[in-house]
CSV table of C-alpha atoms in Angstrom, one decimal:
chain,number,residue,atom,x,y,z
A,25,LEU,CA,28.4,-193.4,-115.8
A,26,LEU,CA,26.1,-194.5,-118.6
A,27,HIS,CA,23.4,-191.9,-117.7
A,28,SER,CA,24.5,-188.5,-116.5
A,29,PHE,CA,21.0,-187.5,-115.5
A,30,ASN,CA,18.8,-189.3,-113.1
A,31,SER,CA,15.2,-188.4,-112.0
A,32,GLU,CA,16.5,-186.4,-109.0
A,33,ASP,CA,18.6,-184.2,-111.4
A,34,ILE,CA,15.6,-183.7,-113.7
A,35,LYS,CA,13.4,-182.6,-110.8
A,36,MET,CA,16.1,-180.3,-109.5
A,37,SER,CA,16.7,-178.7,-112.9
A,38,ALA,CA,12.9,-178.2,-113.3
A,39,GLU,CA,12.8,-176.4,-109.9
A,40,ILE,CA,15.8,-174.2,-110.8
A,41,ALA,CA,14.1,-173.3,-114.1
A,42,ARG,CA,10.9,-172.5,-112.3
A,43,LEU,CA,12.6,-170.1,-109.8
A,44,CYS,CA,14.7,-168.4,-112.5
A,45,LYS,CA,11.7,-168.0,-114.8
A,46,ALA,CA,9.6,-166.5,-111.9
A,47,SER,CA,12.2,-163.9,-111.1
A,48,LEU,CA,12.5,-163.0,-114.8
A,49,GLN,CA,8.8,-161.9,-114.8
A,50,SER,CA,10.2,-158.6,-113.5
A,51,ALA,CA,12.4,-158.2,-116.6
A,52,MET,CA,10.2,-159.3,-119.4
A,53,VAL,CA,11.1,-158.9,-123.1
A,54,GLY,CA,8.7,-157.2,-125.4
A,55,THR,CA,7.9,-154.3,-127.6
A,56,ASP,CA,6.1,-152.1,-124.9
A,57,GLU,CA,7.9,-149.2,-123.4
A,58,ASN,CA,8.4,-150.8,-120.0
A,59,ASN,CA,9.9,-153.9,-121.7
A,60,ILE,CA,12.3,-151.8,-123.8
A,61,GLN,CA,13.3,-149.9,-120.6
A,62,SER,CA,14.0,-153.2,-118.8
A,63,GLY,CA,16.6,-154.0,-121.4
A,64,LYS,CA,18.2,-150.6,-121.3
A,65,ASP,CA,18.2,-150.8,-117.5
A,66,PHE,CA,20.5,-153.8,-117.7
A,67,TYR,CA,23.1,-151.9,-119.6
A,68,LYS,CA,22.7,-148.8,-117.4
A,69,PHE,CA,23.3,-151.0,-114.3
A,70,PHE,CA,26.2,-152.8,-116.0
A,71,PHE,CA,28.1,-149.8,-117.3
A,72,THR,CA,27.6,-147.9,-114.0
A,73,ASN,CA,28.8,-150.8,-111.8
A,74,TYR,CA,31.3,-152.4,-114.0
A,75,PRO,CA,32.7,-149.5,-116.1
A,76,ASP,CA,35.9,-151.5,-117.0
A,77,LEU,CA,33.8,-154.0,-119.0
A,78,ARG,CA,32.7,-151.3,-121.4
A,79,ILE,CA,35.8,-152.0,-123.4
A,80,TYR,CA,33.9,-154.9,-125.0
A,81,PHE,CA,31.4,-152.5,-126.5
A,82,LYS,CA,33.3,-150.8,-129.4
A,83,GLY,CA,32.3,-147.1,-129.6
A,84,ALA,CA,30.6,-147.2,-126.2
A,85,GLU,CA,33.8,-147.5,-124.0
A,86,LYS,CA,32.9,-144.2,-122.2
A,87,PHE,CA,29.1,-144.5,-122.2
A,88,THR,CA,27.3,-143.4,-119.1
A,89,ALA,CA,23.9,-144.5,-118.0
A,90,ASP,CA,22.5,-141.4,-119.7
A,91,ASP,CA,24.2,-142.4,-123.0
A,92,VAL,CA,22.6,-145.9,-122.8
A,93,GLN,CA,19.2,-144.4,-122.1
A,94,LYS,CA,19.4,-142.4,-125.3
A,95,SER,CA,20.9,-145.1,-127.4
A,96,GLU,CA,19.1,-147.1,-130.1
A,97,ARG,CA,21.9,-149.6,-130.2
A,98,PHE,CA,21.5,-150.4,-126.5
A,99,GLU,CA,17.7,-150.4,-126.9
A,100,LYS,CA,18.2,-153.4,-129.3
A,101,GLN,CA,21.1,-154.9,-127.3
A,102,GLY,CA,19.0,-154.7,-124.1
A,103,GLN,CA,16.3,-156.8,-125.7
A,104,ARG,CA,18.8,-159.3,-127.1
A,105,LEU,CA,20.4,-159.7,-123.7
A,106,LEU,CA,17.2,-160.2,-121.8
A,107,LEU,CA,16.0,-162.6,-124.5
A,108,GLY,CA,19.2,-164.6,-124.1
A,109,VAL,CA,18.7,-164.9,-120.3
A,110,HIS,CA,15.1,-165.8,-120.7
A,111,ILE,CA,16.0,-168.6,-123.1
A,112,LEU,CA,18.5,-169.9,-120.6
A,113,ALA,CA,15.8,-170.1,-117.9
A,114,GLU,CA,13.2,-171.5,-120.4
A,115,THR,CA,15.5,-174.3,-121.5
A,116,TYR,CA,17.2,-175.2,-118.3
A,117,ALA,CA,14.8,-178.1,-117.5
A,118,ASN,CA,15.9,-179.6,-120.8
A,119,GLN,CA,19.6,-179.8,-120.2
A,120,GLU,CA,20.7,-180.8,-123.7
A,121,VAL,CA,18.9,-177.8,-125.2
A,122,PHE,CA,20.3,-175.5,-122.5
A,123,LYS,CA,23.9,-176.7,-123.2
A,124,ALA,CA,23.4,-176.4,-127.0
A,125,TYR,CA,22.3,-172.8,-126.4
A,126,VAL,CA,25.4,-172.2,-124.2
A,127,ARG,CA,27.6,-173.4,-127.0
A,128,GLU,CA,25.8,-171.3,-129.6
A,129,THR,CA,26.2,-168.2,-127.3
A,130,ILE,CA,29.9,-168.9,-127.0
A,131,ASN,CA,30.2,-169.3,-130.8
A,132,ARG,CA,28.5,-166.0,-131.4
A,133,HIS,CA,30.8,-164.2,-128.9
A,134,ARG,CA,34.0,-165.6,-130.4
A,135,ILE,CA,34.7,-162.4,-132.3
A,136,TYR,CA,34.8,-160.3,-129.1
A,137,LYS,CA,37.7,-162.2,-127.7
A,138,MET,CA,36.3,-162.0,-124.2
A,139,ASP,CA,38.2,-163.0,-121.0
A,140,PRO,CA,36.8,-166.5,-120.4
A,141,ALA,CA,36.3,-165.7,-116.7
A,142,LEU,CA,33.6,-163.3,-117.7
A,143,TRP,CA,31.1,-166.0,-118.5
A,144,LEU,CA,30.7,-166.9,-114.8
A,145,ALA,CA,31.0,-163.3,-113.7
A,146,PHE,CA,28.0,-162.4,-116.0
A,147,PHE,CA,25.6,-164.1,-113.6
A,148,THR,CA,26.8,-161.9,-110.7
A,149,VAL,CA,26.2,-158.8,-112.9
A,150,PHE,CA,22.8,-160.0,-114.0
A,151,ASN,CA,21.6,-160.9,-110.5
A,152,GLY,CA,22.7,-157.5,-109.3
A,153,TYR,CA,20.5,-156.0,-112.1
A,154,LEU,CA,17.6,-158.3,-111.3
A,155,ALA,CA,17.8,-157.4,-107.7
A,156,THR,CA,17.0,-153.8,-108.7
A,157,LYS,CA,13.7,-155.1,-110.3
A,158,THR,CA,12.4,-157.6,-107.7
A,159,GLN,CA,13.3,-159.1,-104.4
A,160,LEU,CA,15.3,-162.2,-104.8
A,161,ASP,CA,14.9,-164.8,-102.0
A,162,ASP,CA,17.7,-167.2,-101.1
A,163,ALA,CA,16.2,-170.1,-103.1
A,164,THR,CA,16.1,-167.9,-106.2
A,165,LYS,CA,19.6,-166.7,-105.7
A,166,ASN,CA,20.8,-170.3,-105.3
A,167,ALA,CA,18.9,-171.3,-108.4
A,168,TRP,CA,20.6,-168.6,-110.5
A,169,ALA,CA,24.0,-169.6,-109.0
A,170,GLU,CA,23.4,-173.2,-110.0
A,171,LEU,CA,22.3,-172.2,-113.5
A,172,GLY,CA,25.3,-170.0,-113.9
A,173,LYS,CA,27.6,-172.8,-112.7
A,174,VAL,CA,26.2,-175.2,-115.2
A,175,PHE,CA,26.4,-172.5,-117.9
A,176,ASN,CA,30.0,-171.9,-117.1
A,177,GLU,CA,31.0,-175.5,-117.1
A,178,GLU,CA,29.6,-176.0,-120.6
A,179,ALA,CA,31.0,-172.7,-121.8
A,180,GLN,CA,34.6,-173.6,-120.6
A,181,THR,CA,34.3,-177.1,-122.0
A,182,HIS,CA,33.2,-175.7,-125.4
A,183,LEU,CA,35.9,-173.0,-125.4
A,184,LYS,CA,38.5,-175.7,-124.7
A,185,ASN,CA,37.1,-178.0,-127.4
A,186,SER,CA,37.1,-175.1,-129.8
A,187,GLY,CA,40.8,-174.4,-129.2
A,188,LEU,CA,40.1,-171.1,-127.5
A,189,PRO,CA,41.3,-169.6,-124.2
A,190,HIS,CA,39.3,-171.0,-121.3
A,191,ALA,CA,39.2,-170.5,-117.5
B,13,LEU,CA,-9.0,-156.2,-125.2
B,14,LEU,CA,-7.0,-155.4,-122.1
B,15,HIS,CA,-5.6,-158.9,-121.7
B,16,SER,CA,-4.7,-160.7,-124.8
B,17,PHE,CA,-4.2,-164.0,-123.0
B,18,ASN,CA,-6.6,-165.8,-120.7
B,19,SER,CA,-6.1,-169.0,-118.7
B,20,GLU,CA,-7.5,-171.1,-121.6
B,21,ASP,CA,-4.9,-169.7,-124.0
B,22,ILE,CA,-2.2,-170.4,-121.4
B,23,LYS,CA,-3.3,-174.0,-121.0
B,24,MET,CA,-3.5,-174.4,-124.8
B,25,SER,CA,0.0,-173.0,-125.4
B,26,ALA,CA,1.4,-175.3,-122.6
B,27,GLU,CA,-0.2,-178.3,-124.3
B,28,ILE,CA,1.1,-177.3,-127.8
B,29,ALA,CA,4.6,-176.8,-126.2
B,30,ARG,CA,4.4,-180.3,-124.6
B,31,LEU,CA,3.5,-182.0,-127.9
B,32,CYS,CA,6.1,-180.2,-129.9
B,33,LYS,CA,8.8,-180.8,-127.3
B,34,ALA,CA,7.9,-184.5,-127.1
B,35,SER,CA,8.2,-184.9,-130.9
B,36,LEU,CA,11.6,-183.1,-130.9
B,37,GLN,CA,13.0,-185.8,-128.7
B,38,SER,CA,13.6,-187.6,-132.0
B,39,ALA,CA,15.8,-184.7,-133.3
B,40,MET,CA,17.8,-183.8,-130.2
B,41,VAL,CA,20.7,-181.3,-130.3
B,42,GLY,CA,24.1,-182.3,-128.9
B,43,THR,CA,27.7,-183.2,-129.6
B,44,ASP,CA,27.2,-186.9,-130.0
B,45,GLU,CA,27.4,-188.4,-133.5
B,46,ASN,CA,23.7,-189.2,-133.7
B,47,ASN,CA,22.8,-185.6,-132.7
B,48,ILE,CA,25.2,-184.2,-135.3
B,49,GLN,CA,23.6,-186.5,-137.9
B,50,SER,CA,20.1,-185.3,-136.9
B,51,GLY,CA,21.1,-181.8,-137.9
B,52,LYS,CA,22.7,-182.8,-141.2
B,53,ASP,CA,19.6,-184.9,-141.9
B,54,PHE,CA,17.5,-181.8,-141.8
B,55,TYR,CA,19.5,-180.2,-144.6
B,56,LYS,CA,19.7,-183.5,-146.6
B,57,PHE,CA,15.9,-183.7,-146.4
B,58,PHE,CA,15.5,-180.0,-147.2
B,59,PHE,CA,17.9,-179.8,-150.2
B,60,THR,CA,16.5,-183.1,-151.7
B,61,ASN,CA,12.8,-182.1,-151.4
B,62,TYR,CA,13.1,-178.3,-151.9
B,63,PRO,CA,16.1,-177.9,-154.2
B,64,ASP,CA,14.9,-174.5,-155.4
B,65,LEU,CA,15.5,-173.1,-151.9
B,66,ARG,CA,19.2,-173.9,-152.0
B,67,ILE,CA,19.6,-170.4,-153.6
B,68,TYR,CA,19.6,-169.0,-150.1
B,69,PHE,CA,22.7,-170.9,-149.2
B,70,LYS,CA,25.5,-169.1,-151.0
B,71,GLY,CA,28.1,-171.6,-152.3
B,72,ALA,CA,25.7,-174.6,-151.7
B,73,GLU,CA,23.2,-173.8,-154.5
B,74,LYS,CA,23.9,-177.2,-156.1
B,75,PHE,CA,24.5,-179.3,-153.0
B,76,THR,CA,23.2,-182.8,-153.0
B,77,ALA,CA,22.4,-184.8,-149.9
B,78,ASP,CA,25.9,-186.3,-150.2
B,79,ASP,CA,27.5,-182.9,-150.2
B,80,VAL,CA,25.6,-182.0,-147.0
B,81,GLN,CA,26.7,-185.2,-145.4
B,82,LYS,CA,30.4,-184.3,-146.0
B,83,SER,CA,30.1,-180.6,-145.1
B,84,GLU,CA,31.4,-179.1,-141.9
B,85,ARG,CA,29.4,-176.0,-142.7
B,86,PHE,CA,26.1,-178.0,-142.6
B,87,GLU,CA,27.2,-179.9,-139.6
B,88,LYS,CA,27.3,-176.6,-137.7
B,89,GLN,CA,24.2,-175.2,-139.5
B,90,GLY,CA,22.3,-178.3,-138.8
B,91,GLN,CA,22.9,-177.9,-135.0
B,92,ARG,CA,21.9,-174.2,-135.2
B,93,LEU,CA,18.7,-175.0,-137.0
B,94,LEU,CA,17.7,-177.8,-134.6
B,95,LEU,CA,18.5,-175.5,-131.6
B,96,GLY,CA,16.4,-172.8,-133.1
B,97,VAL,CA,13.4,-175.1,-133.4
B,98,HIS,CA,14.0,-176.5,-129.9
B,99,ILE,CA,14.0,-173.0,-128.5
B,100,LEU,CA,10.7,-172.3,-130.2
B,101,ALA,CA,9.1,-175.3,-128.6
B,102,GLU,CA,10.7,-174.6,-125.2
B,103,THR,CA,9.5,-171.0,-125.1
B,104,TYR,CA,6.1,-171.5,-126.6
B,105,ALA,CA,4.3,-171.7,-123.3
B,106,ASN,CA,5.8,-168.3,-122.4
B,107,GLN,CA,4.4,-166.4,-125.4
B,108,GLU,CA,6.2,-163.1,-124.8
B,109,VAL,CA,9.6,-164.9,-124.8
B,110,PHE,CA,8.5,-167.0,-127.9
B,111,LYS,CA,7.6,-163.9,-129.8
B,112,ALA,CA,10.8,-162.1,-128.8
B,113,TYR,CA,12.7,-165.1,-130.2
B,114,VAL,CA,10.7,-164.9,-133.4
B,115,ARG,CA,11.6,-161.2,-133.8
B,116,GLU,CA,15.3,-161.9,-133.1
B,117,THR,CA,15.2,-164.7,-135.7
B,118,ILE,CA,13.8,-162.4,-138.2
B,119,ASN,CA,16.4,-159.8,-137.4
B,120,ARG,CA,19.2,-162.3,-137.9
B,121,HIS,CA,17.9,-163.4,-141.3
B,122,ARG,CA,17.5,-159.9,-142.6
B,123,ILE,CA,20.7,-160.1,-144.6
B,124,TYR,CA,19.4,-163.1,-146.6
B,125,LYS,CA,16.5,-161.1,-148.2
B,126,MET,CA,14.2,-164.1,-147.9
B,127,ASP,CA,10.8,-164.3,-149.5
B,128,PRO,CA,8.6,-163.6,-146.5
B,129,ALA,CA,6.2,-166.4,-147.4
B,130,LEU,CA,9.0,-168.8,-146.5
B,131,TRP,CA,8.6,-168.3,-142.8
B,132,LEU,CA,5.3,-170.2,-142.7
B,133,ALA,CA,6.5,-172.7,-145.3
B,134,PHE,CA,9.4,-173.6,-143.1
B,135,PHE,CA,7.1,-175.5,-140.8
B,136,THR,CA,5.9,-177.7,-143.6
B,137,VAL,CA,9.5,-178.5,-144.4
B,138,PHE,CA,10.4,-179.1,-140.8
B,139,ASN,CA,7.5,-181.4,-140.2
B,140,GLY,CA,8.3,-183.4,-143.3
B,141,TYR,CA,11.8,-183.9,-141.9
B,142,LEU,CA,10.5,-184.7,-138.4
B,143,ALA,CA,8.2,-187.3,-139.9
B,144,THR,CA,11.3,-189.1,-141.1
B,145,LYS,CA,12.5,-189.4,-137.5
B,146,THR,CA,9.3,-190.3,-135.6
B,147,GLN,CA,5.6,-190.9,-136.1
B,148,LEU,CA,3.6,-187.7,-135.8
B,149,ASP,CA,0.1,-188.2,-134.6
B,150,ASP,CA,-2.7,-185.7,-135.5
B,151,ALA,CA,-2.5,-183.9,-132.2
B,152,THR,CA,1.2,-183.3,-132.7
B,153,LYS,CA,0.8,-182.2,-136.3
B,154,ASN,CA,-1.9,-179.7,-135.2
B,155,ALA,CA,0.4,-178.5,-132.4
B,156,TRP,CA,3.1,-177.7,-134.9
B,157,ALA,CA,0.7,-176.1,-137.3
B,158,GLU,CA,-0.5,-173.8,-134.5
B,159,LEU,CA,3.0,-173.0,-133.4
B,160,GLY,CA,3.9,-172.2,-137.0
B,161,LYS,CA,0.9,-170.0,-137.4
B,162,VAL,CA,1.7,-167.9,-134.3
B,163,PHE,CA,5.4,-167.8,-135.4
B,164,ASN,CA,4.3,-166.5,-138.8
B,165,GLU,CA,1.9,-163.9,-137.4
B,166,GLU,CA,4.7,-162.4,-135.2
B,167,ALA,CA,7.2,-162.7,-138.1
B,168,GLN,CA,5.0,-160.8,-140.6
B,169,THR,CA,4.1,-158.1,-138.0
B,170,HIS,CA,7.8,-157.6,-137.2
B,171,LEU,CA,8.8,-157.5,-140.9
B,172,LYS,CA,6.1,-154.9,-141.4
B,173,ASN,CA,7.2,-152.9,-138.4
B,174,SER,CA,10.8,-153.0,-139.6
B,175,GLY,CA,9.8,-151.6,-143.0
B,176,LEU,CA,10.6,-154.9,-144.8
B,177,PRO,CA,8.6,-157.0,-147.3
B,178,HIS,CA,6.0,-159.1,-145.6
B,179,ALA,CA,3.4,-161.6,-146.6
């Protein structure tokens, strides 16, 4: 295949981006108190529902939702996480930029020696969180599933090309 | 002012984003040889035309364009730089995400103790590079100038709020 994207693909990725971006309006980044809270809320949801994954957060392995709420570290981390997901949605319609951001994200997480299966699992976690903020219709859920699938494909390819464990 | 953005602002930021994104087609990120070269070419242009700024690149203070060409470090750094600029253009139409990415970029550069005046100057450097890749018409040059101005305003505000030197 000389061209991996045709005009149908481009239209579809634009529609997926539109749906994901619309749903993220309920979890906006920013410096206002409600934006800061949205970021903390992700980690409160994450640590409450997936306590085993706290092992990746050195010093916070036993954090409860209350600990997250009071934490300056997770105030910052919450904004970083939300920003990362917003960037995924904002770039999805431009697949080469999206995939470059996936690779950069993988590079930045190399030091944490994550289980490679967690890259796909992340989108289940994030959608669980997002569903606490807004109603996600089926089209939006499918859009996130597709974005997560494309993210994961590029992530695993890049892990492999980098000589790292991959799923 | 209760609402800092009105529909005219939104239309204008979408048009600025469109023009910047279009010009960046000539400096695309990616894993192909021409994409890798585009990233290196930024640093070759940068170090050749602004040799005094090499001081911020520890170990590369005396790098020539030839040194950049042969460098694995600048192969990676070139992709990171191009990705960052693509993300600016991709998010510009969503100003809150754009500004969050500006703040994150400032946070990540804190360790380099940069002269705060360089944040605005960067866009002159980058446009000089981009002009070696494609013809920039006046509308596109104005779009980049406006994006750079908004970037710099948020950057200086964030530096100030972080208790750091600002311009």
